[in-house]
């Protein structure tokens, strides 16, 4: 039992990419026109860069200033840390010495209080650096300066990116199929300026039924005839949708064409046909001889006595013309094939031709 699936659709190019400006501005240069062939990375269009260059230099200066300040602060912090630590250790030694002398009555209370104050001040200065809150292992005083420098750097990077985005380059090879830009004109952000069409390859998307979706398999070889060219081109089924589309409620099969020719254009009507074996051995009849009643399927079988028997059958596989009979009918039996609406159980008939005209 064979099944033939007919596929219809229009050719679609591998890619069609719209070139849209991210930032508003005047157009300073255009390097392409309709039909121009471009390669990936080619500069297509340049917006006016005078203002962004000035902003970039300003941001760079701010970053360098903040970075220098952070570096200077780091050096000063390290120097102060070791100085205050040494001062505190010395003050602590002097305090211990004066404390013993004071306890012995060798120094006055005034001298003892003065050395105590020196030790307290030294300790406070040292601990102000040594006991700061840490962020990622960095003292708060240094971390704050480094964060300012990092913020300035990110501002500089953003402006660099802005400048790069105002120089529009081709994301892939192709042909310019749309142009809406002129030198000196102002382009608001989000304007579709150019379109690149990649005609290096084509595919055909075909709407298919659920019966066809159940049997089509990605990887199957197939040829597609393009009617306007009068030629067939080899291809392959590369995709069969796993679910119905939300809008048209149909399945989709995509055919990838292997042709490398400039004669194919996007939007050309293409048709394909795929025939494959559904089952090595099957008992099947023309689907038009099946009678549906109350959700059950029947066939009128001609008995040996020449009368009709309305017999319930179970069906299986189907194609555009035939349907498999799983049970209820035997090979070699004669069935009615027309005037079905006028037939009934037990009706006596005469067959056209010999009795050998059978399933």
mmCIF file of C-alpha atoms in Angstrom:
data_model
loop_
_atom_site.group_PDB
_atom_site.id
_atom_site.type_symbol
_atom_site.label_atom_id
_atom_site.label_comp_id
_atom_site.label_asym_id
_atom_site.label_seq_id
_atom_site.Cartn_x
_atom_site.Cartn_y
_atom_site.Cartn_z
ATOM 1 C CA UNK A 1 0.000 0.000 0.000
ATOM 2 C CA UNK A 2 1.595 3.243 -1.163
ATOM 3 C CA UNK A 3 0.967 6.849 -0.183
ATOM 4 C CA UNK A 4 1.652 9.887 -2.335
ATOM 5 C CA UNK A 5 2.067 13.247 -0.633
ATOM 6 C CA UNK A 6 1.883 16.436 -2.681
ATOM 7 C CA UNK A 7 3.669 19.465 -1.250
ATOM 8 C CA UNK A 8 3.112 23.059 -2.361
ATOM 9 C CA UNK A 9 4.746 26.311 -1.314
ATOM 10 C CA UNK A 10 6.807 29.324 -2.328
ATOM 11 C CA UNK A 11 10.575 29.651 -2.328
ATOM 12 C CA UNK A 12 12.071 31.593 0.584
ATOM 13 C CA UNK A 13 15.649 32.838 0.701
ATOM 14 C CA UNK A 14 17.988 31.597 3.431
ATOM 15 C CA UNK A 15 17.858 34.947 5.207
ATOM 16 C CA UNK A 16 16.398 38.417 4.884
ATOM 17 C CA UNK A 17 17.865 40.800 7.447
ATOM 18 C CA UNK A 18 16.682 44.336 8.073
ATOM 19 C CA UNK A 19 19.403 46.843 8.995
ATOM 20 C CA UNK A 20 17.972 49.163 11.674
ATOM 21 C CA UNK A 21 19.798 52.023 13.400
ATOM 22 C CA UNK A 22 19.948 51.828 17.189
ATOM 23 C CA UNK A 23 20.561 55.555 17.677
ATOM 24 C CA UNK A 24 19.049 58.621 16.026
ATOM 25 C CA UNK A 25 21.307 60.796 13.910
ATOM 26 C CA UNK A 26 22.241 62.153 10.496
ATOM 27 C CA UNK A 27 23.597 59.824 7.828
ATOM 28 C CA UNK A 28 27.168 60.716 6.908
ATOM 29 C CA UNK A 29 27.973 58.029 4.332
ATOM 30 C CA UNK A 30 26.285 55.172 2.426
ATOM 31 C CA UNK A 31 28.486 52.604 0.719
ATOM 32 C CA UNK A 32 25.810 50.442 -0.975
ATOM 33 C CA UNK A 33 22.867 50.718 -3.326
ATOM 34 C CA UNK A 34 20.063 48.419 -4.451
ATOM 35 C CA UNK A 35 21.570 45.237 -5.882
ATOM 36 C CA UNK A 36 24.966 45.719 -4.258
ATOM 37 C CA UNK A 37 26.606 42.475 -3.167
ATOM 38 C CA UNK A 38 28.117 42.604 0.309
ATOM 39 C CA UNK A 39 30.224 40.316 2.466
ATOM 40 C CA UNK A 40 29.996 39.843 6.205
ATOM 41 C CA UNK A 41 31.624 42.789 8.000
ATOM 42 C CA UNK A 42 31.387 45.261 5.112
ATOM 43 C CA UNK A 43 30.574 48.837 6.236
ATOM 44 C CA UNK A 44 27.167 49.660 4.816
ATOM 45 C CA UNK A 45 26.324 53.018 6.356
ATOM 46 C CA UNK A 46 27.902 55.507 8.757
ATOM 47 C CA UNK A 47 26.017 57.976 10.914
ATOM 48 C CA UNK A 48 27.477 61.334 11.923
ATOM 49 C CA UNK A 49 30.089 60.621 14.645
ATOM 50 C CA UNK A 50 31.279 64.107 15.651
ATOM 51 C CA UNK A 51 29.222 64.320 18.856
ATOM 52 C CA UNK A 52 29.823 60.742 19.958
ATOM 53 C CA UNK A 53 33.575 61.157 19.404
ATOM 54 C CA UNK A 54 33.550 64.191 21.707
ATOM 55 C CA UNK A 55 31.546 62.274 24.324
ATOM 56 C CA UNK A 56 33.967 59.379 23.993
ATOM 57 C CA UNK A 57 37.023 61.578 24.640
ATOM 58 C CA UNK A 58 35.282 63.132 27.640
ATOM 59 C CA UNK A 59 34.381 59.719 29.073
ATOM 60 C CA UNK A 60 37.928 58.487 28.501
ATOM 61 C CA UNK A 61 39.337 61.463 30.415
ATOM 62 C CA UNK A 62 36.925 60.864 33.307
ATOM 63 C CA UNK A 63 37.897 57.213 33.459
ATOM 64 C CA UNK A 64 41.630 57.959 33.476
ATOM 65 C CA UNK A 65 41.138 60.563 36.220
ATOM 66 C CA UNK A 66 39.133 58.153 38.377
ATOM 67 C CA UNK A 67 41.597 55.334 37.728
ATOM 68 C CA UNK A 68 44.538 57.558 38.681
ATOM 69 C CA UNK A 69 42.734 58.679 41.839
ATOM 70 C CA UNK A 70 42.040 55.079 42.814
ATOM 71 C CA UNK A 71 45.676 54.113 42.178
ATOM 72 C CA UNK A 72 46.922 57.096 44.210
ATOM 73 C CA UNK A 73 44.520 56.296 47.023
ATOM 74 C CA UNK A 74 45.697 52.686 47.077
ATOM 75 C CA UNK A 75 49.324 53.812 47.435
ATOM 76 C CA UNK A 76 48.457 56.337 50.144
ATOM 77 C CA UNK A 77 46.370 53.772 51.993
ATOM 78 C CA UNK A 78 49.227 51.264 52.065
ATOM 79 C CA UNK A 79 51.687 53.922 53.262
ATOM 80 C CA UNK A 80 49.312 55.200 55.964
ATOM 81 C CA UNK A 81 48.470 51.679 57.085
ATOM 82 C CA UNK A 82 52.075 50.714 57.798
ATOM 83 C CA UNK A 83 52.880 54.143 59.291
ATOM 84 C CA UNK A 84 49.863 54.095 61.652
ATOM 85 C CA UNK A 85 50.611 50.505 62.594
ATOM 86 C CA UNK A 86 54.206 51.379 63.512
ATOM 87 C CA UNK A 87 53.089 54.506 65.424
ATOM 88 C CA UNK A 88 50.532 52.475 67.371
ATOM 89 C CA UNK A 89 53.040 49.741 68.251
ATOM 90 C CA UNK A 90 55.563 52.363 69.430
ATOM 91 C CA UNK A 91 52.909 54.248 71.398
ATOM 92 C CA UNK A 92 51.810 51.000 73.037
ATOM 93 C CA UNK A 93 55.398 50.231 74.126
ATOM 94 C CA UNK A 94 55.796 53.737 75.563
ATOM 95 C CA UNK A 95 52.490 53.422 77.353
ATOM 96 C CA UNK A 96 53.504 50.141 78.978
ATOM 97 C CA UNK A 97 56.813 51.692 80.069
ATOM 98 C CA UNK A 98 55.195 54.816 81.546
ATOM 99 C CA UNK A 99 52.540 52.717 83.250
ATOM 100 C CA UNK A 100 55.202 50.791 85.152
ATOM 101 C CA UNK A 101 57.005 54.025 86.047
ATOM 102 C CA UNK A 102 53.754 55.625 87.166
ATOM 103 C CA UNK A 103 52.952 52.638 89.342
ATOM 104 C CA UNK A 104 56.414 53.038 90.912
ATOM 105 C CA UNK A 105 55.848 56.780 91.427
ATOM 106 C CA UNK A 106 58.688 57.680 89.030
ATOM 107 C CA UNK A 107 56.535 59.826 86.690
ATOM 108 C CA UNK A 108 53.762 62.262 87.364
ATOM 109 C CA UNK A 109 50.113 61.668 86.667
ATOM 110 C CA UNK A 110 50.219 64.401 84.021
ATOM 111 C CA UNK A 111 53.035 62.719 82.062
ATOM 112 C CA UNK A 112 51.247 59.367 82.338
ATOM 113 C CA UNK A 113 47.995 60.884 81.005
ATOM 114 C CA UNK A 114 49.815 62.499 78.089
ATOM 115 C CA UNK A 115 51.448 59.220 76.967
ATOM 116 C CA UNK A 116 48.109 57.445 77.405
ATOM 117 C CA UNK A 117 46.454 59.957 75.063
ATOM 118 C CA UNK A 118 49.216 59.489 72.484
ATOM 119 C CA UNK A 119 48.626 55.718 72.574
ATOM 120 C CA UNK A 120 44.829 56.127 72.245
ATOM 121 C CA UNK A 121 45.214 58.480 69.258
ATOM 122 C CA UNK A 122 47.680 56.128 67.549
ATOM 123 C CA UNK A 123 45.359 53.175 68.129
ATOM 124 C CA UNK A 124 42.373 55.059 66.683
ATOM 125 C CA UNK A 125 44.323 56.079 63.580
ATOM 126 C CA UNK A 126 45.531 52.521 62.998
ATOM 127 C CA UNK A 127 42.145 50.874 63.567
ATOM 128 C CA UNK A 128 40.417 53.356 61.214
ATOM 129 C CA UNK A 129 42.357 51.648 58.439
ATOM 130 C CA UNK A 130 42.804 48.107 59.771
ATOM 131 C CA UNK A 131 39.193 47.534 60.800
ATOM 132 C CA UNK A 132 37.360 48.947 57.783
ATOM 133 C CA UNK A 133 34.501 46.912 56.291
ATOM 134 C CA UNK A 134 35.753 44.685 53.479
ATOM 135 C CA UNK A 135 34.139 44.335 50.034
ATOM 136 C CA UNK A 136 35.463 41.402 47.999
ATOM 137 C CA UNK A 137 38.548 41.452 50.234
ATOM 138 C CA UNK A 138 39.157 45.178 49.643
ATOM 139 C CA UNK A 139 38.870 47.845 52.386
ATOM 140 C CA UNK A 140 35.843 50.136 51.999
ATOM 141 C CA UNK A 141 37.966 53.266 51.407
ATOM 142 C CA UNK A 142 39.777 51.665 48.459
ATOM 143 C CA UNK A 143 36.699 49.838 47.193
ATOM 144 C CA UNK A 144 34.711 53.078 46.886
ATOM 145 C CA UNK A 145 37.417 54.689 44.735
ATOM 146 C CA UNK A 146 37.785 51.571 42.576
ATOM 147 C CA UNK A 147 34.022 51.470 42.013
ATOM 148 C CA UNK A 148 34.055 55.059 40.804
ATOM 149 C CA UNK A 149 36.837 54.156 38.370
ATOM 150 C CA UNK A 150 34.905 51.061 37.231
ATOM 151 C CA UNK A 151 31.765 53.125 36.655
ATOM 152 C CA UNK A 152 33.711 55.627 34.582
ATOM 153 C CA UNK A 153 35.197 52.767 32.581
ATOM 154 C CA UNK A 154 31.757 51.301 31.849
ATOM 155 C CA UNK A 155 30.556 54.729 30.691
ATOM 156 C CA UNK A 156 33.540 54.822 28.340
ATOM 157 C CA UNK A 157 32.755 51.311 27.041
ATOM 158 C CA UNK A 158 29.087 52.203 26.454
ATOM 159 C CA UNK A 159 30.111 55.164 24.325
ATOM 160 C CA UNK A 160 32.562 52.976 22.408
ATOM 161 C CA UNK A 161 29.689 50.565 21.736
ATOM 162 C CA UNK A 162 27.464 53.465 20.703
ATOM 163 C CA UNK A 163 30.059 54.601 18.180
ATOM 164 C CA UNK A 164 30.377 51.054 16.818
ATOM 165 C CA UNK A 165 26.584 50.802 16.547
ATOM 166 C CA UNK A 166 26.504 54.006 14.488
ATOM 167 C CA UNK A 167 28.771 52.327 11.930
ATOM 168 C CA UNK A 168 26.362 49.791 10.425
ATOM 169 C CA UNK A 169 28.048 46.653 9.056
ATOM 170 C CA UNK A 170 26.731 43.641 7.137
ATOM 171 C CA UNK A 171 25.959 40.755 9.536
ATOM 172 C CA UNK A 172 26.274 38.254 6.671
ATOM 173 C CA UNK A 173 26.865 38.066 2.929
ATOM 174 C CA UNK A 174 24.021 38.868 0.567
ATOM 175 C CA UNK A 175 22.453 41.411 -1.766
ATOM 176 C CA UNK A 176 20.961 44.787 -0.826
ATOM 177 C CA UNK A 177 17.260 44.372 -1.630
ATOM 178 C CA UNK A 178 15.925 47.487 0.131
ATOM 179 C CA UNK A 179 17.310 50.978 0.745
ATOM 180 C CA UNK A 180 15.684 53.828 2.619
ATOM 181 C CA UNK A 181 18.597 56.146 3.388
ATOM 182 C CA UNK A 182 20.274 59.181 1.867
ATOM 183 C CA UNK A 183 23.432 61.067 2.882
ATOM 184 C CA UNK A 184 22.536 64.074 5.028
ATOM 185 C CA UNK A 185 19.080 62.835 6.008
ATOM 186 C CA UNK A 186 18.104 62.413 9.659
ATOM 187 C CA UNK A 187 17.168 58.884 10.729
ATOM 188 C CA UNK A 188 15.159 58.436 13.949
ATOM 189 C CA UNK A 189 16.195 55.506 16.118
ATOM 190 C CA UNK A 190 14.679 52.212 14.945
ATOM 191 C CA UNK A 191 14.421 53.170 11.261
ATOM 192 C CA UNK A 192 14.632 50.355 8.715
ATOM 193 C CA UNK A 193 17.426 51.666 6.497
ATOM 194 C CA UNK A 194 18.552 48.645 4.458
ATOM 195 C CA UNK A 195 17.696 44.998 3.887
ATOM 196 C CA UNK A 196 20.166 42.230 3.049
ATOM 197 C CA UNK A 197 18.785 39.190 1.243
ATOM 198 C CA UNK A 198 20.918 36.054 1.218
ATOM 199 C CA UNK A 199 20.069 34.112 -1.953
ATOM 200 C CA UNK A 200 22.855 31.583 -1.532
ATOM 201 C CA UNK A 201 20.208 29.023 -0.617
ATOM 202 C CA UNK A 202 16.452 28.561 -0.630
ATOM 203 C CA UNK A 203 13.829 26.541 1.174
ATOM 204 C CA UNK A 204 10.126 25.890 0.658
ATOM 205 C CA UNK A 205 7.650 25.775 3.545
ATOM 206 C CA UNK A 206 4.608 23.596 2.796
ATOM 207 C CA UNK A 207 1.384 23.258 4.785
ATOM 208 C CA UNK A 208 0.509 19.581 5.320
ATOM 209 C CA UNK A 209 -2.285 17.597 6.937
ATOM 210 C CA UNK A 210 -1.916 15.637 10.155
ATOM 211 C CA UNK A 211 -1.952 12.379 8.144
ATOM 212 C CA UNK A 212 0.997 13.605 6.089
ATOM 213 C CA UNK A 213 2.796 14.931 9.196
ATOM 214 C CA UNK A 214 2.535 11.476 10.738
ATOM 215 C CA UNK A 215 4.532 9.826 7.949
ATOM 216 C CA UNK A 216 6.913 12.520 6.646
ATOM 217 C CA UNK A 217 10.419 12.216 8.067
ATOM 218 C CA UNK A 218 13.207 14.782 8.122
ATOM 219 C CA UNK A 219 16.123 13.653 5.989
ATOM 220 C CA UNK A 220 14.025 12.306 3.100
ATOM 221 C CA UNK A 221 15.322 13.207 -0.347
ATOM 222 C CA UNK A 222 12.872 15.027 -2.602
ATOM 223 C CA UNK A 223 12.846 17.198 -5.704
ATOM 224 C CA UNK A 224 10.923 20.444 -6.149
ATOM 225 C CA UNK A 225 9.597 21.735 -9.460
ATOM 226 C CA UNK A 226 9.557 25.506 -9.847
ATOM 227 C CA UNK A 227 6.825 26.193 -12.374
ATOM 228 C CA UNK A 228 8.066 29.590 -13.583
ATOM 229 C CA UNK A 229 11.451 28.064 -14.466
ATOM 230 C CA UNK A 230 10.093 24.764 -15.767
ATOM 231 C CA UNK A 231 12.807 22.885 -13.887
ATOM 232 C CA UNK A 232 13.090 20.528 -10.950
ATOM 233 C CA UNK A 233 15.756 20.955 -8.303
ATOM 234 C CA UNK A 234 16.998 18.384 -5.774
ATOM 235 C CA UNK A 235 16.321 18.918 -2.115
ATOM 236 C CA UNK A 236 15.710 17.363 1.256
ATOM 237 C CA UNK A 237 13.016 17.551 3.898
ATOM 238 C CA UNK A 238 14.841 19.148 6.819
ATOM 239 C CA UNK A 239 11.951 19.820 9.176
ATOM 240 C CA UNK A 240 8.478 18.530 9.996
ATOM 241 C CA UNK A 241 6.685 20.576 12.660
ATOM 242 C CA UNK A 242 5.921 18.616 15.837
ATOM 243 C CA UNK A 243 2.656 20.500 16.456
ATOM 244 C CA UNK A 244 -0.023 22.431 14.602
ATOM 245 C CA UNK A 245 0.473 26.120 13.904
ATOM 246 C CA UNK A 246 -1.423 28.470 16.200
ATOM 247 C CA UNK A 247 -2.919 30.508 13.349
ATOM 248 C CA UNK A 248 -3.748 28.119 10.497
ATOM 249 C CA UNK A 249 -3.887 24.925 12.630
ATOM 250 C CA UNK A 250 -1.851 22.981 10.071
ATOM 251 C CA UNK A 251 1.523 21.283 10.163
ATOM 252 C CA UNK A 252 4.554 22.486 8.195
ATOM 253 C CA UNK A 253 7.208 20.637 6.237
ATOM 254 C CA UNK A 254 10.337 22.503 5.105
ATOM 255 C CA UNK A 255 12.224 21.485 1.966
ATOM 256 C CA UNK A 256 15.824 22.655 1.663
ATOM 257 C CA UNK A 257 16.862 23.114 -1.985
ATOM 258 C CA UNK A 258 20.393 22.159 -2.968
ATOM 259 C CA UNK A 259 20.422 24.261 -6.150
ATOM 260 C CA UNK A 260 23.146 26.890 -6.531
ATOM 261 C CA UNK A 261 21.734 29.143 -9.240
ATOM 262 C CA UNK A 262 20.820 32.804 -9.558
ATOM 263 C CA UNK A 263 17.699 31.944 -11.593
ATOM 264 C CA UNK A 264 15.740 31.068 -8.445
ATOM 265 C CA UNK A 265 14.107 34.045 -6.780
ATOM 266 C CA UNK A 266 12.218 34.314 -3.511
ATOM 267 C CA UNK A 267 8.453 33.899 -3.836
ATOM 268 C CA UNK A 268 8.417 31.452 -6.763
ATOM 269 C CA UNK A 269 5.755 28.739 -6.624
ATOM 270 C CA UNK A 270 7.173 25.236 -6.117
ATOM 271 C CA UNK A 271 5.576 21.813 -5.960
ATOM 272 C CA UNK A 272 6.909 18.440 -4.857
ATOM 273 C CA UNK A 273 5.642 14.909 -4.668
ATOM 274 C CA UNK A 274 6.802 12.080 -2.441
ATOM 275 C CA UNK A 275 5.679 8.466 -2.839
ATOM 276 C CA UNK A 276 6.559 5.838 -0.291
ATOM 277 C CA UNK A 277 5.489 2.398 0.844
ATOM 278 C CA UNK A 278 3.101 2.434 3.782
ATOM 279 C CA UNK A 279 2.768 -1.328 4.182
ATOM 280 C CA UNK A 280 4.220 -4.339 2.424
ATOM 281 C CA UNK A 281 0.912 -6.223 2.363
ATOM 282 C CA UNK A 282 -2.511 -4.723 3.023
ATOM 283 C CA UNK A 283 -6.143 -5.349 2.165
ATOM 284 C CA UNK A 284 -7.468 -1.999 0.970
ATOM 285 C CA UNK A 285 -10.386 -0.519 -0.942
ATOM 286 C CA UNK A 286 -11.230 2.801 -2.516
ATOM 287 C CA UNK A 287 -12.140 5.142 0.323
ATOM 288 C CA UNK A 288 -15.370 6.150 -1.468
ATOM 289 C CA UNK A 289 -16.930 2.686 -0.922
ATOM 290 C CA UNK A 290 -16.949 3.191 2.861
ATOM 291 C CA UNK A 291 -20.331 4.149 4.350
ATOM 292 C CA UNK A 292 -20.354 6.014 7.675
ATOM 293 C CA UNK A 293 -23.369 5.501 9.925
ATOM 294 C CA UNK A 294 -23.603 6.541 13.562
ATOM 295 C CA UNK A 295 -19.846 6.665 13.938
ATOM 296 C CA UNK A 296 -19.345 3.194 12.445
ATOM 297 C CA UNK A 297 -17.989 2.214 9.043
ATOM 298 C CA UNK A 298 -19.703 -0.244 6.705
ATOM 299 C CA UNK A 299 -19.145 -1.895 3.326
ATOM 300 C CA UNK A 300 -21.812 -3.539 1.163
ATOM 301 C CA UNK A 301 -20.594 -7.047 0.360
ATOM 302 C CA UNK A 302 -22.195 -9.129 -2.418
ATOM 303 C CA UNK A 303 -22.930 -12.610 -1.074
ATOM 304 C CA UNK A 304 -22.854 -15.807 -3.115
ATOM 305 C CA UNK A 305 -26.669 -15.626 -3.353
ATOM 306 C CA UNK A 306 -26.460 -12.233 -5.056
ATOM 307 C CA UNK A 307 -27.743 -10.246 -2.109
ATOM 308 C CA UNK A 308 -26.126 -7.326 -0.294
ATOM 309 C CA UNK A 309 -24.768 -7.651 3.199
ATOM 310 C CA UNK A 310 -24.099 -4.435 5.083
ATOM 311 C CA UNK A 311 -20.979 -5.393 7.016
ATOM 312 C CA UNK A 312 -19.161 -3.349 9.657
ATOM 313 C CA UNK A 313 -15.401 -3.001 9.071
ATOM 314 C CA UNK A 314 -12.416 -1.662 10.936
ATOM 315 C CA UNK A 315 -10.077 0.631 8.986
ATOM 316 C CA UNK A 316 -6.368 1.373 9.296
ATOM 317 C CA UNK A 317 -3.915 3.241 7.075
ATOM 318 C CA UNK A 318 -5.129 5.547 4.329
ATOM 319 C CA UNK A 319 -3.836 7.619 1.466
ATOM 320 C CA UNK A 320 -5.489 10.031 -0.954
ATOM 321 C CA UNK A 321 -7.413 7.237 -2.724
ATOM 322 C CA UNK A 322 -7.390 4.020 -0.692
ATOM 323 C CA UNK A 323 -8.069 2.963 2.868
ATOM 324 C CA UNK A 324 -6.891 -0.188 4.607
ATOM 325 C CA UNK A 325 -9.444 -2.709 5.906
ATOM 326 C CA UNK A 326 -8.140 -4.262 9.110
ATOM 327 C CA UNK A 327 -11.124 -6.562 9.791
ATOM 328 C CA UNK A 328 -14.599 -7.306 8.446
ATOM 329 C CA UNK A 329 -13.639 -8.086 4.845
ATOM 330 C CA UNK A 330 -11.786 -10.970 3.230
ATOM 331 C CA UNK A 331 -9.577 -10.989 0.195
ATOM 332 C CA UNK A 332 -11.538 -12.095 -2.885
ATOM 333 C CA UNK A 333 -14.974 -10.930 -1.744
ATOM 334 C CA UNK A 334 -17.062 -8.783 -4.095
ATOM 335 C CA UNK A 335 -18.174 -5.348 -2.884
ATOM 336 C CA UNK A 336 -20.461 -2.599 -4.169
ATOM 337 C CA UNK A 337 -18.566 0.437 -5.443
ATOM 338 C CA UNK A 338 -21.278 2.884 -6.586
ATOM 339 C CA UNK A 339 -24.912 3.869 -6.009
ATOM 340 C CA UNK A 340 -24.178 3.384 -2.317
ATOM 341 C CA UNK A 341 -26.904 5.773 -1.168
ATOM 342 C CA UNK A 342 -29.542 3.533 -2.775
ATOM 343 C CA UNK A 343 -28.292 0.258 -1.317
ATOM 344 C CA UNK A 344 -29.635 -1.555 1.750
ATOM 345 C CA UNK A 345 -29.257 -4.792 3.639
ATOM 346 C CA UNK A 346 -30.599 -7.838 1.766
ATOM 347 C CA UNK A 347 -31.106 -6.079 -1.560
ATOM 348 C CA UNK A 348 -30.778 -8.522 -4.465
ATOM 349 C CA UNK A 349 -28.526 -7.195 -7.250
ATOM 350 C CA UNK A 350 -26.825 -8.158 -10.450
ATOM 351 C CA UNK A 351 -23.138 -7.385 -10.858
ATOM 352 C CA UNK A 352 -21.659 -5.797 -13.976
ATOM 353 C CA UNK A 353 -19.189 -8.159 -15.537
ATOM 354 C CA UNK A 354 -18.108 -11.481 -14.171
ATOM 355 C CA UNK A 355 -18.244 -12.562 -10.552
ATOM 356 C CA UNK A 356 -14.474 -12.406 -10.527
ATOM 357 C CA UNK A 357 -14.557 -8.609 -10.146
ATOM 358 C CA UNK A 358 -13.494 -8.614 -6.506
ATOM 359 C CA UNK A 359 -11.343 -6.882 -3.917
#
